[in-house]
Amino acid sequence: MAAAIKLAIVDDHPLFREGVVRTLEQIGGFEIVAQGSSRDDALRISEDQQLDILLMDISVPGGGLSAVEPALERHPDLKIVMLTVSEENQHVMTALQSGARGYVLKGVGSRTLAAILRTVAMGERYVCPQLSARVLVDLSSQSTAIEKPDVLAELTSREREILTLVAAGLSNKRIGLQLNLHEKTIKHHMTRILAKLNVSNRTEAAMTLRDATEHQHPPVRHPS
């Protein structure tokens, strides 16, 4: 029997936090080792507990996003998943650039959340598909003289969505499950993506996207 995923949740709404804890415990496969309500709690918990995943809202006092980098500096193997109501593209970008492994909206169903957490625990990344697509569309719609973002603009919205999930580390099978498409259909889209980007494999395609992202969105400096 697989070991339970050790998880902590940091959210400043006690009723919501307790609901997530109760739901995950009922589904099974998770051990909730700690709870908190602020950035300081997140850092303390990540220091004191042996965690697999830290599930955290970005709007906790002190700022959840500002807790990601210091927590990972101390514990690089920790997997951080943001669970939030924010659909702001910049929040998604900042979370991923800081090292978060997942970005999930609070409207997600309980069993879907459990599946996402298992996926992250196995080493994959997850970003809510509609947010992934919007971030990439935002990147490709900006005017630039850089070659690679111009190439990205040739992709269809579906191809952009799939490329974003590829760059997040998901397999064709996992992408198909998320988008409700056959794995064969994902492979067909990937063939077209590789041809349009003039690259030979999915790793190079992901690098094309990441290079474009870095040029379009330099790291954000938060006021102290």
Coordinates of N, CA, C and O in Angstrom, one line a residue, residues 8 98 105 120-121 164 168 181 208 210 214:
A8 N 0.3 19.9 4.3 CA -0.1 21.0 5.1 C -0.9 22.0 4.3 O -0.7 22.2 3.1
S98 N 8.5 31.5 -9.1 CA 9.0 31.3 -7.8 C 9.3 29.9 -7.4 O 10.0 29.6 -6.4
L105 N -7.5 26.7 -8.9 CA -8.6 27.6 -8.5 C -9.5 26.9 -7.5 O -9.8 25.7 -7.5
V120 N 1.0 16.0 -8.5 CA 2.1 16.8 -8.1 C 3.0 16.0 -7.2 O 4.3 16.1 -7.4
A121 N 2.5 15.2 -6.4 CA 3.3 14.4 -5.5 C 4.2 13.4 -6.3 O 5.3 13.1 -5.9
T164 N 1.5 24.7 -23.3 CA 1.7 25.2 -22.0 C 1.7 24.0 -21.0 O 2.5 24.0 -20.0
A168 N 4.7 22.5 -18.6 CA 4.4 22.2 -17.2 C 4.8 20.8 -16.7 O 4.7 20.5 -15.6
L181 N -9.5 14.8 -24.2 CA -9.2 14.5 -25.6 C -8.5 13.1 -25.6 O -7.8 12.8 -24.6
T208 N 11.2 26.8 -26.0 CA 10.7 27.9 -26.8 C 9.7 28.7 -26.1 O 9.8 30.0 -26.0
R210 N 9.3 28.8 -22.8 CA 9.9 29.4 -21.6 C 10.7 30.6 -21.9 O 10.8 31.6 -21.2
E214 N 10.2 34.3 -20.5 CA 11.2 35.1 -19.8 C 11.4 36.5 -20.4 O 11.6 37.5 -19.7

